[in-house]
Coordinates of C-alpha atoms in Angstrom, one line a residue:
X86 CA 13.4 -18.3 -1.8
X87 CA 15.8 -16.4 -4.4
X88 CA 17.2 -14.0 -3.1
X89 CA 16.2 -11.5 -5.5
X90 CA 12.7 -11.5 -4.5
X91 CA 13.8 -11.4 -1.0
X92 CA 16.2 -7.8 -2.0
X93 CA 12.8 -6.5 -4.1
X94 CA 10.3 -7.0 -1.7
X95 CA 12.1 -6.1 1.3
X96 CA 12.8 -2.8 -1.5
X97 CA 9.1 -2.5 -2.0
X98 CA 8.6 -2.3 1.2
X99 CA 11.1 0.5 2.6
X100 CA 9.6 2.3 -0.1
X101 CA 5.8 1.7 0.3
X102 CA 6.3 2.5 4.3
X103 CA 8.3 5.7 3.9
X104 CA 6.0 6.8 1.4
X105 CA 2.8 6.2 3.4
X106 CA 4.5 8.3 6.0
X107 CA 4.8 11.1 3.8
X108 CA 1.1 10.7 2.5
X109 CA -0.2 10.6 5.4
X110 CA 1.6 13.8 6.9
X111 CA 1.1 15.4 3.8
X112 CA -2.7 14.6 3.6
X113 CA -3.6 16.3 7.1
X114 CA -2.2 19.5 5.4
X115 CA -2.9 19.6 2.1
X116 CA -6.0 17.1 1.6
X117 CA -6.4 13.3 0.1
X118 CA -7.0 14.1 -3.3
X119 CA -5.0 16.8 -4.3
X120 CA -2.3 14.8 -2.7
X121 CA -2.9 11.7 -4.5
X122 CA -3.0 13.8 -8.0
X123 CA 0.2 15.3 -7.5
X124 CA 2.2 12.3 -6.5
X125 CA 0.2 10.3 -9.2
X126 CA 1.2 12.9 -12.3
X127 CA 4.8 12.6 -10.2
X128 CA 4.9 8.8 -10.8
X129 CA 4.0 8.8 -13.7
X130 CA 6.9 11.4 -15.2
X131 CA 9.5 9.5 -13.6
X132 CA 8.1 6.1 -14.8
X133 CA 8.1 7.8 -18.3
X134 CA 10.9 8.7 -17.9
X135 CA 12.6 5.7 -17.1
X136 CA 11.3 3.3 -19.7
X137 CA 12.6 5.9 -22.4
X138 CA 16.3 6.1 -20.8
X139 CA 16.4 2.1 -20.2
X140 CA 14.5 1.7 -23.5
X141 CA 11.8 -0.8 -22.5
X142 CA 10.1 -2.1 -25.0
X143 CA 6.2 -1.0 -25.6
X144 CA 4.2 -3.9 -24.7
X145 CA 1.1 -5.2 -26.3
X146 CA -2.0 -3.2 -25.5
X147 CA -3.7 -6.3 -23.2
X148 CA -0.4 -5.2 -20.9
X149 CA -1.8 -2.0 -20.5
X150 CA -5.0 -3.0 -20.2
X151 CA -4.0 -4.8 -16.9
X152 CA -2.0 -2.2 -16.1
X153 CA -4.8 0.1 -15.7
X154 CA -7.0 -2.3 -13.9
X155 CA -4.4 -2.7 -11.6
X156 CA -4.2 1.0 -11.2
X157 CA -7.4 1.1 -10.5
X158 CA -7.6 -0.9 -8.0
X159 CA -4.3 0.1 -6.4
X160 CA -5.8 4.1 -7.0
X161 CA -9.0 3.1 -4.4
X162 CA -6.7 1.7 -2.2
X163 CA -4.3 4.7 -1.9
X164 CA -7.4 7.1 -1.7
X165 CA -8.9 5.0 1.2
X166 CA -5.1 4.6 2.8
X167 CA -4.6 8.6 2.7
X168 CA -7.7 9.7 4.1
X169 CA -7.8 7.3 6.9
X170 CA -3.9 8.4 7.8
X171 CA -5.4 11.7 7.9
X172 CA -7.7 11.0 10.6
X173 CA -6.7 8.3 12.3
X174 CA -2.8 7.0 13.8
X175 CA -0.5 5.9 11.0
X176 CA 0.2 3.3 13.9
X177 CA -3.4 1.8 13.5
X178 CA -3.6 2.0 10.0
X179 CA -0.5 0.9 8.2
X180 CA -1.0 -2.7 10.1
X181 CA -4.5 -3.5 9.3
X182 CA -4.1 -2.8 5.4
X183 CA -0.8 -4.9 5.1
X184 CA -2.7 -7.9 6.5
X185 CA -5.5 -7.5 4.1
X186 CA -3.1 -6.8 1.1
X187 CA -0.9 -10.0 2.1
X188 CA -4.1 -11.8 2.3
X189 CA -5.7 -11.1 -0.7
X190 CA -3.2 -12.2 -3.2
X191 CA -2.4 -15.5 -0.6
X192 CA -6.1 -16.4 -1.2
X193 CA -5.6 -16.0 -4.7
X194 CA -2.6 -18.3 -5.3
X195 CA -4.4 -20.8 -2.7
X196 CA -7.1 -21.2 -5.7
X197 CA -4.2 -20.9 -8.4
X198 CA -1.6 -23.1 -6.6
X199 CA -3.1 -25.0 -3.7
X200 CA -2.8 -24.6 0.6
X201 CA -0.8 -23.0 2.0
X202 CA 1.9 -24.0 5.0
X203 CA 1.0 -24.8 8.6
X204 CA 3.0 -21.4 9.3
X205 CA 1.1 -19.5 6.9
X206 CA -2.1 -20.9 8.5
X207 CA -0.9 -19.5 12.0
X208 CA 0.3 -16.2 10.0
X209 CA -3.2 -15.7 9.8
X210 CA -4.3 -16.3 13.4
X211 CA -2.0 -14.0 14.3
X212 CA -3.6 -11.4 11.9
X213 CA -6.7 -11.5 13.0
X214 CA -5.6 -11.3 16.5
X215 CA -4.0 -7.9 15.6
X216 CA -6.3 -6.1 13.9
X217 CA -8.7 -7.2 17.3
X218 CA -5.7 -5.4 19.8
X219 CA -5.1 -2.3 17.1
X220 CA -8.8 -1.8 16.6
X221 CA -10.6 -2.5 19.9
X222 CA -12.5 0.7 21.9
X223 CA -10.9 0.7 25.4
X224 CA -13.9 0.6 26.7
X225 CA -15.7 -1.9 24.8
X226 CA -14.8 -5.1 23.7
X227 CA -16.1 -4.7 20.6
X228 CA -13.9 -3.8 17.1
X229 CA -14.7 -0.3 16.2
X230 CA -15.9 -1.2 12.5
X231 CA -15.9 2.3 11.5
X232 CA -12.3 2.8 12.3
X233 CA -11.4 -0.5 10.6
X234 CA -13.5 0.3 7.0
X235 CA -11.0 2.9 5.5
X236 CA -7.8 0.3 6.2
X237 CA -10.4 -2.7 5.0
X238 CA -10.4 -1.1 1.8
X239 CA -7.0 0.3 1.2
X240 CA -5.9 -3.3 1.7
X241 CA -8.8 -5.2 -0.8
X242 CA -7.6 -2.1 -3.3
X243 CA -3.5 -3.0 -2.6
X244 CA -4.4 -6.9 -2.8
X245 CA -5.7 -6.4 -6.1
X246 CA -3.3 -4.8 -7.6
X247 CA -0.3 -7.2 -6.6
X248 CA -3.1 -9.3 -8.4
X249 CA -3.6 -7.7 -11.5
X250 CA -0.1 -5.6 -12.2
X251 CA 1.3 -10.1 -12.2
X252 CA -0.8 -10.7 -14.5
X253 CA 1.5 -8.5 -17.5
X254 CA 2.8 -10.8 -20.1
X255 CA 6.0 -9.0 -21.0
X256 CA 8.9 -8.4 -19.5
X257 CA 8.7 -4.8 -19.1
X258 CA 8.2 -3.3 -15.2
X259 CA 7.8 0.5 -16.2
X260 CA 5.5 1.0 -18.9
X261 CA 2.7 -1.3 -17.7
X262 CA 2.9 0.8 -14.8
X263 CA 2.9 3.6 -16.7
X264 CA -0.6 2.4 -17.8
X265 CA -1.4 2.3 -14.2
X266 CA -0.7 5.8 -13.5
X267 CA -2.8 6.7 -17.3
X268 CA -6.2 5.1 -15.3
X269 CA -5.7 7.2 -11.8
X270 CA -4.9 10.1 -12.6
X271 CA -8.1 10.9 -14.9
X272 CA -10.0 9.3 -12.1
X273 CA -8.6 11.1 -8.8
X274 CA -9.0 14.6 -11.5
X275 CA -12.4 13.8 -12.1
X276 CA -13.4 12.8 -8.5
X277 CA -11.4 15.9 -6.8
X278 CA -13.9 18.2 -9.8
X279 CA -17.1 16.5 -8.7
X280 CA -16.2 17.3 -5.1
X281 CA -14.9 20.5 -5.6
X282 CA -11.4 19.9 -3.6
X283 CA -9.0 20.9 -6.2
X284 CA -6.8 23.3 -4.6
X285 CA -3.2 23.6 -4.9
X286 CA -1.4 23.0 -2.0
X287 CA 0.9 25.6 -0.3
X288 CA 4.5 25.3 -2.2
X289 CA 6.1 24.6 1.5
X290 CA 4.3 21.1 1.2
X291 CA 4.8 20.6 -2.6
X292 CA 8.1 18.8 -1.7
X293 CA 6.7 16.1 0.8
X294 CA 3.9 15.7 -1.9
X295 CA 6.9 14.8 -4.2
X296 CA 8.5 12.5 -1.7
X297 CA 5.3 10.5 -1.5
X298 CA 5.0 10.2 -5.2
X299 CA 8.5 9.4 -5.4
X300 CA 8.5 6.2 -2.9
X301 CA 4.9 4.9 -3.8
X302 CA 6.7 4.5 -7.6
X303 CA 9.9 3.1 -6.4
X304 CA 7.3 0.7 -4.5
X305 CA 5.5 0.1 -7.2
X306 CA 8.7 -0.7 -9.1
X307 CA 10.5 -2.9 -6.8
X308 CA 7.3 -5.4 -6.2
X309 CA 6.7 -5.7 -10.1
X310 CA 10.7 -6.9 -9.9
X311 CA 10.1 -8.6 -7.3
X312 CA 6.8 -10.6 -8.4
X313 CA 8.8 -11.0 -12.0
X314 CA 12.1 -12.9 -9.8
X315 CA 9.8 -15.5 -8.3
X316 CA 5.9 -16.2 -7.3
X317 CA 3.9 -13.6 -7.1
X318 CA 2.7 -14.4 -3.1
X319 CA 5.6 -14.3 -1.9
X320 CA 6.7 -11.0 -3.1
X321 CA 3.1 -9.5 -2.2
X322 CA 3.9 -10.5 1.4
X323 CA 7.7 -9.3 1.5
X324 CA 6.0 -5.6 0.7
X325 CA 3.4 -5.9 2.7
X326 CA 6.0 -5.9 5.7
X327 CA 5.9 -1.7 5.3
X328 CA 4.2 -0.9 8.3
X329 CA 7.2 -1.7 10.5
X330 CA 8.8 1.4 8.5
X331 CA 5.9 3.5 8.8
X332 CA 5.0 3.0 12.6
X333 CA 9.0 3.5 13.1
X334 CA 9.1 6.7 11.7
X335 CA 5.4 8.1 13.0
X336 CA 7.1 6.8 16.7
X337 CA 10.1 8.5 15.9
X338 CA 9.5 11.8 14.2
X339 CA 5.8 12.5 15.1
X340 CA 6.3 11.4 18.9
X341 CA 3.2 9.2 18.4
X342 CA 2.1 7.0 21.5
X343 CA 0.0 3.7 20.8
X344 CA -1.3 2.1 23.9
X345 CA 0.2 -1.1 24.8
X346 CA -2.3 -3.3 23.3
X347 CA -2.0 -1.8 20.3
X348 CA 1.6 -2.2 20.5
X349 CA 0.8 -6.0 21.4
X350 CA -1.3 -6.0 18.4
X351 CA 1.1 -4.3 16.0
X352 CA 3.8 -6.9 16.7
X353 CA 1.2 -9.2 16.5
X354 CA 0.3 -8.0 12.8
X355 CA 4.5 -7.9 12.1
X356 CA 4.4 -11.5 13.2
X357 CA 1.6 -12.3 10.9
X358 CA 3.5 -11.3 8.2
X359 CA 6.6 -12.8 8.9
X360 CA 4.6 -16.4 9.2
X361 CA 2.9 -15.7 6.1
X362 CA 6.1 -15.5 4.8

């Protein structure tokens, strides 16, 4: 593995984790959607921004074309991933979507490229053993579905965009991404006007809003690099190691306690990802 796709992913990954931290705290104050706008229209300035001052080339329209499918995709995941770190522990939810997102593009380049290793195989053993141990009512042995559907979609909707954002022909990282943020933003504008929740948020919050944006770009930036320096499964599972970033800081500065299965299974899931690798 180069080790350029090792420094990106791992990059991707700070990024992705912090920022899901600050989503999610942000989210049970200010709500999912006005949230998501904000750090959208965010992204989207400083991606701007960036292409202009490194002078990236415009890239053929197809480029954009799967750079707003991608943002799509990436757009339902983030929805799903807020709201469900607004109501349930980031500790719960962080690990089941970065199995699902590692999986999703490892399925894809087992059709594209062929099997995967004997490790990989046990990666995934290891997976589903997690999300049993972070999921699981105490008092039941069965997996609470409902708690699992939110994370189940944030990671199909991540998946597919590590999917989709590879599939850009030129070289350029920022204004395909660009494109991504052109295809959310409309769509999280016209969904928060059909359900009536555009509000602005208090300005006390406005700056952890602007963290979130901030980090989900950089993430967004550092796995396009990182998919660019080397195949495109292999960077999708370096990023999808974020959960150990965001269950360090929810432990750390929100005090939250997971129950020693969960722990079990959250290691469990960090093992996953690491065999996967």
């Amino acid at each position: 593995m180069e080790l350029s796709i090792a420094i990106f992913g791992l990059a991707a990954a700070a990024c992705w984790g912090a920022g899901d931290f600050s989503g999610g705290v942000a989210t049970k104050r200010s709500g999912v959607l006005i949230v998501a706008i904000i750090s959208q229209i965010i992204g989207i300035i400083l991606l701007a921004s960036a292409a202009l001052l490194f002078t990236e080339s415009v890239p053929p329209t197809s480029d954009f074309l799967w750079g707003a499918a991608a943002g799509l995709a990436g757009g339902i995941g983030l929805l799903a991933l807020y709201h469900a770190l607004s109501i349930e522990k980031m500790g719960i939810v962080a690990p089941v979507t970065a199995v699902l997102s590692a999986i999703v593009p490892m399925t894809f380049g087992i059709i594209t490229e062929g099997l995967p290793t004997a490790s990989q195989l046990m990666g995934f053993l290891f997976a589903f053993i997690g999300v049993w141990l972070i999921s699981r009512d105490e008092n039941s042995p069965k997996i609470e579905m409902e708690k699992l559907k939110l994370p189940l979609i944030a990671g199909l909707g991540f998946g597919f965009f590590m999917i989709l954002i590879d599939q850009v022909q030129s070289s350029g990282v920022f204004w395909p991404l660009v494109g991504a943020r052109m295809a959310t933003i409309p769509t999280f504008i016209l969904v928060a006007s059909y359900k009536k929740q555009i509000k602005i948020p208090a300005l006390n919050f406005l700056p952890l809003i602007a963290l979130a944006g901030l980090l989900d770009t950089g993430g967004n930036v550092f796995y396009a690099l990182a998919a660019k320096a080397g195949r495109m499964d292999i960077a999708a599972i370096l990023t999808s190691m974020y959960p150990a970033v965001t269950v360090l800081l929810a432990w750390v500065l929100l005090k939250e306690k997971l129950k020693n299965r969960q722990w079990v299974g959250v290691f469990a899931v960090m093992i996953a990802v690491v065999l996967i690798t």
